[in-house]
Short mmCIF file of C-alpha atoms and ligand atoms in Angstrom, two decimals:
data_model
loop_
_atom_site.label_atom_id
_atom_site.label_comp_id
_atom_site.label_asym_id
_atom_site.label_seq_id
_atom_site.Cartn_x
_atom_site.Cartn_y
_atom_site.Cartn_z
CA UNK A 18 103.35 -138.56 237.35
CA UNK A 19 102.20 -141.95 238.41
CA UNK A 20 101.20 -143.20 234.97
CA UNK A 21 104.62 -144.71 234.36
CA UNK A 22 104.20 -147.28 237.58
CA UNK A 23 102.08 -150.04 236.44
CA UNK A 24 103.25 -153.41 238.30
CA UNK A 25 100.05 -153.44 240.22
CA UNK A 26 97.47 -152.48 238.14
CA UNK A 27 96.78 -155.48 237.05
CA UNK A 28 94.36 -155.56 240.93
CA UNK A 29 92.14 -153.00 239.91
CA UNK A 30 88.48 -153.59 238.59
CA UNK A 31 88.17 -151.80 235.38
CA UNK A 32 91.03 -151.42 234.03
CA UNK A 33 91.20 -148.01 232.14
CA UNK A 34 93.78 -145.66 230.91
CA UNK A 35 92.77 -142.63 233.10
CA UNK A 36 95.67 -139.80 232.20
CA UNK A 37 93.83 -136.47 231.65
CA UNK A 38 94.62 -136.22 228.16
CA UNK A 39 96.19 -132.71 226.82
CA UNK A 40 95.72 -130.48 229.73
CA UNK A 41 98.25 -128.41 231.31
CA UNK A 42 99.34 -129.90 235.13
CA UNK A 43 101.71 -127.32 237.38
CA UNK A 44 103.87 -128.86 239.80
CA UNK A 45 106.22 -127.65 242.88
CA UNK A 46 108.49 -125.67 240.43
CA UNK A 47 105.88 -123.74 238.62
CA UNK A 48 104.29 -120.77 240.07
CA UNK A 49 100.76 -122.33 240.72
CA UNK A 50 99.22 -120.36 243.57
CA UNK A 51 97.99 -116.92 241.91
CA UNK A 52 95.69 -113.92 242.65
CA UNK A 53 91.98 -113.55 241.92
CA UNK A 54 91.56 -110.44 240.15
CA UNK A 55 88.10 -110.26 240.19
CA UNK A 56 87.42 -106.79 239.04
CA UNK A 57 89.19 -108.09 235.53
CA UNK A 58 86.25 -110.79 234.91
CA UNK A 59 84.56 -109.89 231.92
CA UNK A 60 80.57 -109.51 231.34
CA UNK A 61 81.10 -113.01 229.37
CA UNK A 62 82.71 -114.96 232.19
CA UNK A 63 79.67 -113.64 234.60
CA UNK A 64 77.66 -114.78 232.20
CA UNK A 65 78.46 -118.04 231.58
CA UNK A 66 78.48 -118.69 235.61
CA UNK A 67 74.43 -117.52 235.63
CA UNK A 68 73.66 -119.64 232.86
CA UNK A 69 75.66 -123.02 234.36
CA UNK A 70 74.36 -121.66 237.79
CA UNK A 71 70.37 -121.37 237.15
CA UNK A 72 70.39 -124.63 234.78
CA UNK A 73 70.67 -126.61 238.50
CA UNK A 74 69.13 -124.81 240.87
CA UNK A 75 66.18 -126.72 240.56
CA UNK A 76 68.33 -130.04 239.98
CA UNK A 77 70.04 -129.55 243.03
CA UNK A 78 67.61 -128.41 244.92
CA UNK A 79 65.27 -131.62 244.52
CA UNK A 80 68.22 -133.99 244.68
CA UNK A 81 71.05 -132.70 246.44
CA UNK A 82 72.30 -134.01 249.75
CA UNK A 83 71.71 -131.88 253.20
CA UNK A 84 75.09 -131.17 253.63
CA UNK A 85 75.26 -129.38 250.08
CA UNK A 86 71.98 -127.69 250.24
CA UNK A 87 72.49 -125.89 253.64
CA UNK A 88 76.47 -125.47 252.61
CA UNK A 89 74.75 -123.58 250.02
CA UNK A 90 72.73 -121.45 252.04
CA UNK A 91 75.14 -120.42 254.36
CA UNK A 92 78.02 -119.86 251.74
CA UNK A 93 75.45 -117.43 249.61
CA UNK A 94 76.61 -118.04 246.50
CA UNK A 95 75.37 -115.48 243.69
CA UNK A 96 73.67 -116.77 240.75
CA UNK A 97 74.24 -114.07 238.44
CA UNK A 98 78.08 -113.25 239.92
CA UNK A 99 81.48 -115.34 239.12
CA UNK A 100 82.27 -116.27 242.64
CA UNK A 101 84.62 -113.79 244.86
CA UNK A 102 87.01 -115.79 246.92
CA UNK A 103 87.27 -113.12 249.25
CA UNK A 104 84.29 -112.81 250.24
CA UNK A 105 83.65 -116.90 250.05
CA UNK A 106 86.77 -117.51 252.18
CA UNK A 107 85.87 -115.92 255.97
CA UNK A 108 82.30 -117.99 255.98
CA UNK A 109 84.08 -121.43 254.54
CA UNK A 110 87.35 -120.83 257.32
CA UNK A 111 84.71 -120.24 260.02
CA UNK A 112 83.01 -123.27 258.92
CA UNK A 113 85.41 -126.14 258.41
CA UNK A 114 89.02 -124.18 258.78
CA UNK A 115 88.97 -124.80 254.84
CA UNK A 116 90.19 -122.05 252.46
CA UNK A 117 89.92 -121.85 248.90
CA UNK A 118 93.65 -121.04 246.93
CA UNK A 119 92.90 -119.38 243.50
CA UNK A 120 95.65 -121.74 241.32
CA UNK A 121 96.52 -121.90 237.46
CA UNK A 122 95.46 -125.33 236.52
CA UNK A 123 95.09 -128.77 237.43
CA UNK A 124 97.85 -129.72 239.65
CA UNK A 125 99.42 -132.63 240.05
CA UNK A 126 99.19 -134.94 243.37
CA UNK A 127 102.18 -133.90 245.17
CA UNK A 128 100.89 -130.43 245.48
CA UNK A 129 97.44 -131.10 245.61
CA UNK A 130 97.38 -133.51 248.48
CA UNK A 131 99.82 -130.82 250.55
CA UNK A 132 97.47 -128.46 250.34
CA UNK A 133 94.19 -130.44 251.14
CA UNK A 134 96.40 -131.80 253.97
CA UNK A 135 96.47 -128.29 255.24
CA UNK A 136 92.44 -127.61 254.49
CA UNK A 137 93.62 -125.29 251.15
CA UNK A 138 91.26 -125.74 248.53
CA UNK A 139 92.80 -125.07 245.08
CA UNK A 140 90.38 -123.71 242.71
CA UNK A 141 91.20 -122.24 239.16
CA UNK A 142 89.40 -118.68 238.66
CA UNK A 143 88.62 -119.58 234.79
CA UNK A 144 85.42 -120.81 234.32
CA UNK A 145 84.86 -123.46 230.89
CA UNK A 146 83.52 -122.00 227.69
CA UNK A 147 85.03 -118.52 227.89
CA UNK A 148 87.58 -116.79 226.08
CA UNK A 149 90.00 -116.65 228.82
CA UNK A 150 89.30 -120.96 228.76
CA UNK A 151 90.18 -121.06 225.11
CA UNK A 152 93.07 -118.48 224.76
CA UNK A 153 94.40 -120.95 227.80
CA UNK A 154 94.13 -124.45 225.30
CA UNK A 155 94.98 -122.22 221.76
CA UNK A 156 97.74 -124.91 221.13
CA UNK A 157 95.81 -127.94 221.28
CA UNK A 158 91.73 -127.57 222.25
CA UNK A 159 90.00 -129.83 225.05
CA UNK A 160 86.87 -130.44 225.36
CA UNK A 161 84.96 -127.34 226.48
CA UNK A 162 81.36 -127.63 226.90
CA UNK A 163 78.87 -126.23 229.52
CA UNK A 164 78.30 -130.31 231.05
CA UNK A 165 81.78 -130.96 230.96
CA UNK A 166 85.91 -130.08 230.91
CA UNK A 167 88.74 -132.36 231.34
CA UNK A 168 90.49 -129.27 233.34
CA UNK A 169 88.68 -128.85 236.52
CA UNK A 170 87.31 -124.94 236.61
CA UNK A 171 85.85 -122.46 238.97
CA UNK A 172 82.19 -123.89 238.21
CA UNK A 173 83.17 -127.09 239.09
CA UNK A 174 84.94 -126.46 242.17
CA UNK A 175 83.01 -124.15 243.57
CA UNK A 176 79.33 -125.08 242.24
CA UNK A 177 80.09 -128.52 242.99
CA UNK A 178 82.27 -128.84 246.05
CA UNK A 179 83.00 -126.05 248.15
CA UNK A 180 79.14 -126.03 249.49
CA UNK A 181 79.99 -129.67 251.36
CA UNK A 182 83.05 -127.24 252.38
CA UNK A 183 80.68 -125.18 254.89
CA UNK A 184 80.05 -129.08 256.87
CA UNK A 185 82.65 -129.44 259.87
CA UNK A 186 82.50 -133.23 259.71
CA UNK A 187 82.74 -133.28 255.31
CA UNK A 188 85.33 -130.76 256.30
CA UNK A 189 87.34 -132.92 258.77
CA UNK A 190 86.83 -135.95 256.45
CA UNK A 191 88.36 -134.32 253.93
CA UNK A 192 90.73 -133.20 254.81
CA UNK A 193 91.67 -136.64 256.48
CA UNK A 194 92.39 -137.56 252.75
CA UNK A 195 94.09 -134.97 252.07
CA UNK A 196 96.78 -136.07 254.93
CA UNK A 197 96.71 -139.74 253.90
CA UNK A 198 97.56 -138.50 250.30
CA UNK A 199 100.31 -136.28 251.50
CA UNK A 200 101.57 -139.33 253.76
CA UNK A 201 101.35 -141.91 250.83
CA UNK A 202 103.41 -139.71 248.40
CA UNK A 203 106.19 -138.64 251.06
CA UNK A 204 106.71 -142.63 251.26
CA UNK A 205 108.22 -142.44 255.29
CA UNK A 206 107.15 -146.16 255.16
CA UNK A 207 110.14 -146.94 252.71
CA UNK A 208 107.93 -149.07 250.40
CA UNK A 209 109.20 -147.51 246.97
CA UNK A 210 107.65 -146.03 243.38
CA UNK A 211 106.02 -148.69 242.30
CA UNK A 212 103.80 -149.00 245.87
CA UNK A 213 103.33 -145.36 246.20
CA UNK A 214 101.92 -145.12 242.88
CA UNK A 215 99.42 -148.36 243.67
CA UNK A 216 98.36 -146.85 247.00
CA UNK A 217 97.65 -143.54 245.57
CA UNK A 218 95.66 -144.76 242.86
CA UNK A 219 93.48 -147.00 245.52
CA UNK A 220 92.99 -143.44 247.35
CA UNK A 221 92.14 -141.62 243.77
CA UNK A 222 89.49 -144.07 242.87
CA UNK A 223 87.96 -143.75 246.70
CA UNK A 224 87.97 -139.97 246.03
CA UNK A 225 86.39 -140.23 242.51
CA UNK A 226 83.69 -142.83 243.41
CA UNK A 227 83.01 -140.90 246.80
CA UNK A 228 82.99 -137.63 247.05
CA UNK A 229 83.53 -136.68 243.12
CA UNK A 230 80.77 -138.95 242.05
CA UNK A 231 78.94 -140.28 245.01
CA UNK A 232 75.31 -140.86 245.57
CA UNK A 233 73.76 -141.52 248.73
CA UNK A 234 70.21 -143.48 250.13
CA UNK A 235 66.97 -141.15 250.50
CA UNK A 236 67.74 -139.63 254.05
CA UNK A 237 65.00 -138.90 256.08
CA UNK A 238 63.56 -135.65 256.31
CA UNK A 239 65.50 -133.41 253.78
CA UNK A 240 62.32 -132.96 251.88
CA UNK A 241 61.75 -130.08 254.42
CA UNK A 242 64.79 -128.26 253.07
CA UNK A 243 63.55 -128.44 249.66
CA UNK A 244 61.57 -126.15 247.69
CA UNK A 245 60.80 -129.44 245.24
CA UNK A 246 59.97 -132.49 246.91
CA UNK A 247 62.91 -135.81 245.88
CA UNK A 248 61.00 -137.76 244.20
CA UNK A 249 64.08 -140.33 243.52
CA UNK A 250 65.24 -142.73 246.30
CA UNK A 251 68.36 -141.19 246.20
CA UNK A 252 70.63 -138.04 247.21
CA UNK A 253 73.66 -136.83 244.89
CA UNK A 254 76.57 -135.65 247.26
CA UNK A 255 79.33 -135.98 244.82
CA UNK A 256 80.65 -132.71 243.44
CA UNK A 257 81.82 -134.47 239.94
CA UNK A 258 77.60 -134.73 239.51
CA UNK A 259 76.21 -131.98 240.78
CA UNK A 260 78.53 -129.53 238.76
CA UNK A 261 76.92 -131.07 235.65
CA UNK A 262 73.20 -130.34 234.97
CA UNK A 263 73.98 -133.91 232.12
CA UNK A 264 75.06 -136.21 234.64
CA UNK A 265 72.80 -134.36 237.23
CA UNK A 266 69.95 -135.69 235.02
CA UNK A 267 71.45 -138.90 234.09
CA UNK A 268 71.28 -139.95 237.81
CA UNK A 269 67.66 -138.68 237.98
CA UNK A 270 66.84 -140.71 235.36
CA UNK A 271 68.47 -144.11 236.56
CA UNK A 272 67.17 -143.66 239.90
CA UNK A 273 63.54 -143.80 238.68
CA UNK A 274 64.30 -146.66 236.34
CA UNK A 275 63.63 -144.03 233.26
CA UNK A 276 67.75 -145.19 231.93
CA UNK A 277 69.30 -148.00 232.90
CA UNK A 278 72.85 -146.94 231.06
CA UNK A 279 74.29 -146.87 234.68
CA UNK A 280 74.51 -149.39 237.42
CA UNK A 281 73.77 -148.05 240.98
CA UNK A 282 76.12 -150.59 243.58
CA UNK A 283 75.91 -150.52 247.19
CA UNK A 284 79.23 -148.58 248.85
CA UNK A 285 81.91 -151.01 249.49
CA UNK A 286 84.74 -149.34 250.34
CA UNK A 287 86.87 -152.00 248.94
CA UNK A 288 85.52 -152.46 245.98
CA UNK A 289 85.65 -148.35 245.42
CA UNK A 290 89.04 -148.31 246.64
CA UNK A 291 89.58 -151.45 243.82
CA UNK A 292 87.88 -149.55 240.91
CA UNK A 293 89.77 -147.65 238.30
CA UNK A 294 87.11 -144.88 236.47
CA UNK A 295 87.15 -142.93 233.39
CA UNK A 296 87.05 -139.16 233.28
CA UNK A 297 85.69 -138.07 230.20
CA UNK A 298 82.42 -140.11 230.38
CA UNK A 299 79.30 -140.35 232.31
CA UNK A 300 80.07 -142.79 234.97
CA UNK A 301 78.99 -146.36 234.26
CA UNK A 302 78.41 -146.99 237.45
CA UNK A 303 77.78 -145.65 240.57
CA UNK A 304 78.38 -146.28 244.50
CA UNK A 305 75.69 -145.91 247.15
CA UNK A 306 76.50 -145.02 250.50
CA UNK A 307 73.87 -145.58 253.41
CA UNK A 308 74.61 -141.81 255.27
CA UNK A 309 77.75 -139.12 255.56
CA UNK A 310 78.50 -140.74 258.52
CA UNK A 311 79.06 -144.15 256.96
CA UNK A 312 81.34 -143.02 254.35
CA UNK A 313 83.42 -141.38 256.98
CA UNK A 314 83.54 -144.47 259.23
CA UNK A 315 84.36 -146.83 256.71
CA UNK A 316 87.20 -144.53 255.91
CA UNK A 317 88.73 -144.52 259.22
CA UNK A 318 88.42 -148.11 260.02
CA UNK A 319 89.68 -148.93 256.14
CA UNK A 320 93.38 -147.30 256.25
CA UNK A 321 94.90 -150.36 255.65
CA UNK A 322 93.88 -150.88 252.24
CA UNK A 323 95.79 -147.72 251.38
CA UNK A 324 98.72 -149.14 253.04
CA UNK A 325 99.11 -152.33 250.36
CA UNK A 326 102.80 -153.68 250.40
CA UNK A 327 102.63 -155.90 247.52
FE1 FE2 B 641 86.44 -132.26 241.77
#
């Protein structure tokens, strides 16, 4: 939807052509909020959730952030089970006042900001490499594979982000994007196309390099939470990571020095806000935020750089 509005782009760091190439996007006229039917998942789909599932439990357990590891606990996710949204949705409401919204795709940024405005958390119920994932794509295939889709699915959503969901302040924050989002799009400032679509892309790339692919310092004490000790100075807290057992290992890796494919850049919001990314890669580089708290902070006390009026 934005793609076509370029004049600024020429600002951004990075400079990539980020369009999610060949998968499906619903909008306002297309019925995009469905039903879970969860007695209709197949032995296959439960399958391929235990495999993806068990792969990172130890991962995740070593190098996941607080927030994700006790959001994890409390949310009681089943290893060997595809996810019930029913039964996720009373313990994530009582949480954060979030709620998850079984939908039929990606969607694009109209709808999705309205609904994270009003803490609704759209999550496909297709998970990648099943049948249900390739009958979907039988026109024209995407990539597919257990580290990563280009369409967001239920692994990804729910194995990566909806245990930060079960935090009241990750909860609040985000859904404090979601309303800037909304706000940006519905333009009541008057400032035109070509400055919506700039300002929306600054608050993409803050959501991409935060809380899809975020990492965060060694915080003290989380070791106790931990079956395996971190032996990285680092925490993962972005959801775009810790869905993928790859990128999960990637980080690992340049953490301890062992891969030095990726940079690791202290947080600044502006240049986040500043960086365009790519979606079908590894991330080349990664910010580093000092706490949650931080991240939040600079956030609020930051609005003005999604305000730009050329
Ligand atoms: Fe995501």
């Amino acid at each position: 939807m934005l793609e076509q509005y370029t004049k600024y782009d020429h600002l951004f760091l990075n400079l990539r052509p980020n369009a999610v190439g060949g998968i499906k996007i619903f909008s306002r006229n297309d019925a995009f909020i469905i039903q879970q039917d969860y007695d209709s998942l197949s032995d296959e789909e439960h399958s391929i959730w235990k495999r993806l599932f068990e792969k990172l439990i130890k991962p995740l357990d070593q190098y996941a952030c607080a927030e994700y590891i006790n959001g994890l606990r409390s949310l009681g996710l089943e290893s060997t089970k595809m996810p019930n949204f029913a039964v996720l949705n009373p313990k994530i409401r009582n949480a954060s006042g979030w709620e998850l919204v079984t939908v039929a795709g990606f969607l694009d940024e109209y709808v999705f900001f309205e609904l994270n405005a009003a803490r609704k958390f759209p999550v496909t119920d297709i998970v990648r490499q099943s049948g249900r994932m390739d009958e979907k794509y039988s026109e024209g295939a995407i990539q597919n594979e257990d580290d990563y889709t280009p369409e967001p699915d239920i692994f990804h959503d729910v194995r990566g982000h909806v245990p930060m969901l079960m935090n009241r302040n990750y909860g609040d924050f985000l859904a404090d994007v979601g309303i800037l989002g909304d706000e940006i799009l519905k333009d009541d400032k008057g400032l035109g196309p070509e400055l919506v679509a700039h300002n929306l892309k600054r608050l993409q790339n803050f959501a991409w390099w935060t809380y899809e692919f975020g990492i965060l310092k060694k915080q003290d004490n989380t070791d106790t939470l931990r079956a395996i000790p971190n032996d990285m100075n680092h925490e993962i807290y972005g959801a775009g990571i810790m869905s993928s057992y790859a990128e999960t290992a990637h980080v690992a890796a340049c953490s301890k020095g062992e891969n030095s494919l990726s940079e690791f850049i202290p947080y600044n919001i502006e240049e986040a806000v500043m960086t365009r990314f790519d979606y079908s890669e590894i991330q080349d580089r990664y910010f580093v935020i000092d706490s949650m708290e931080s991240l939040y902070q600079s956030f609020y006390d930051h609005q003005e750089l999604f305000w730009f009026k050329g």
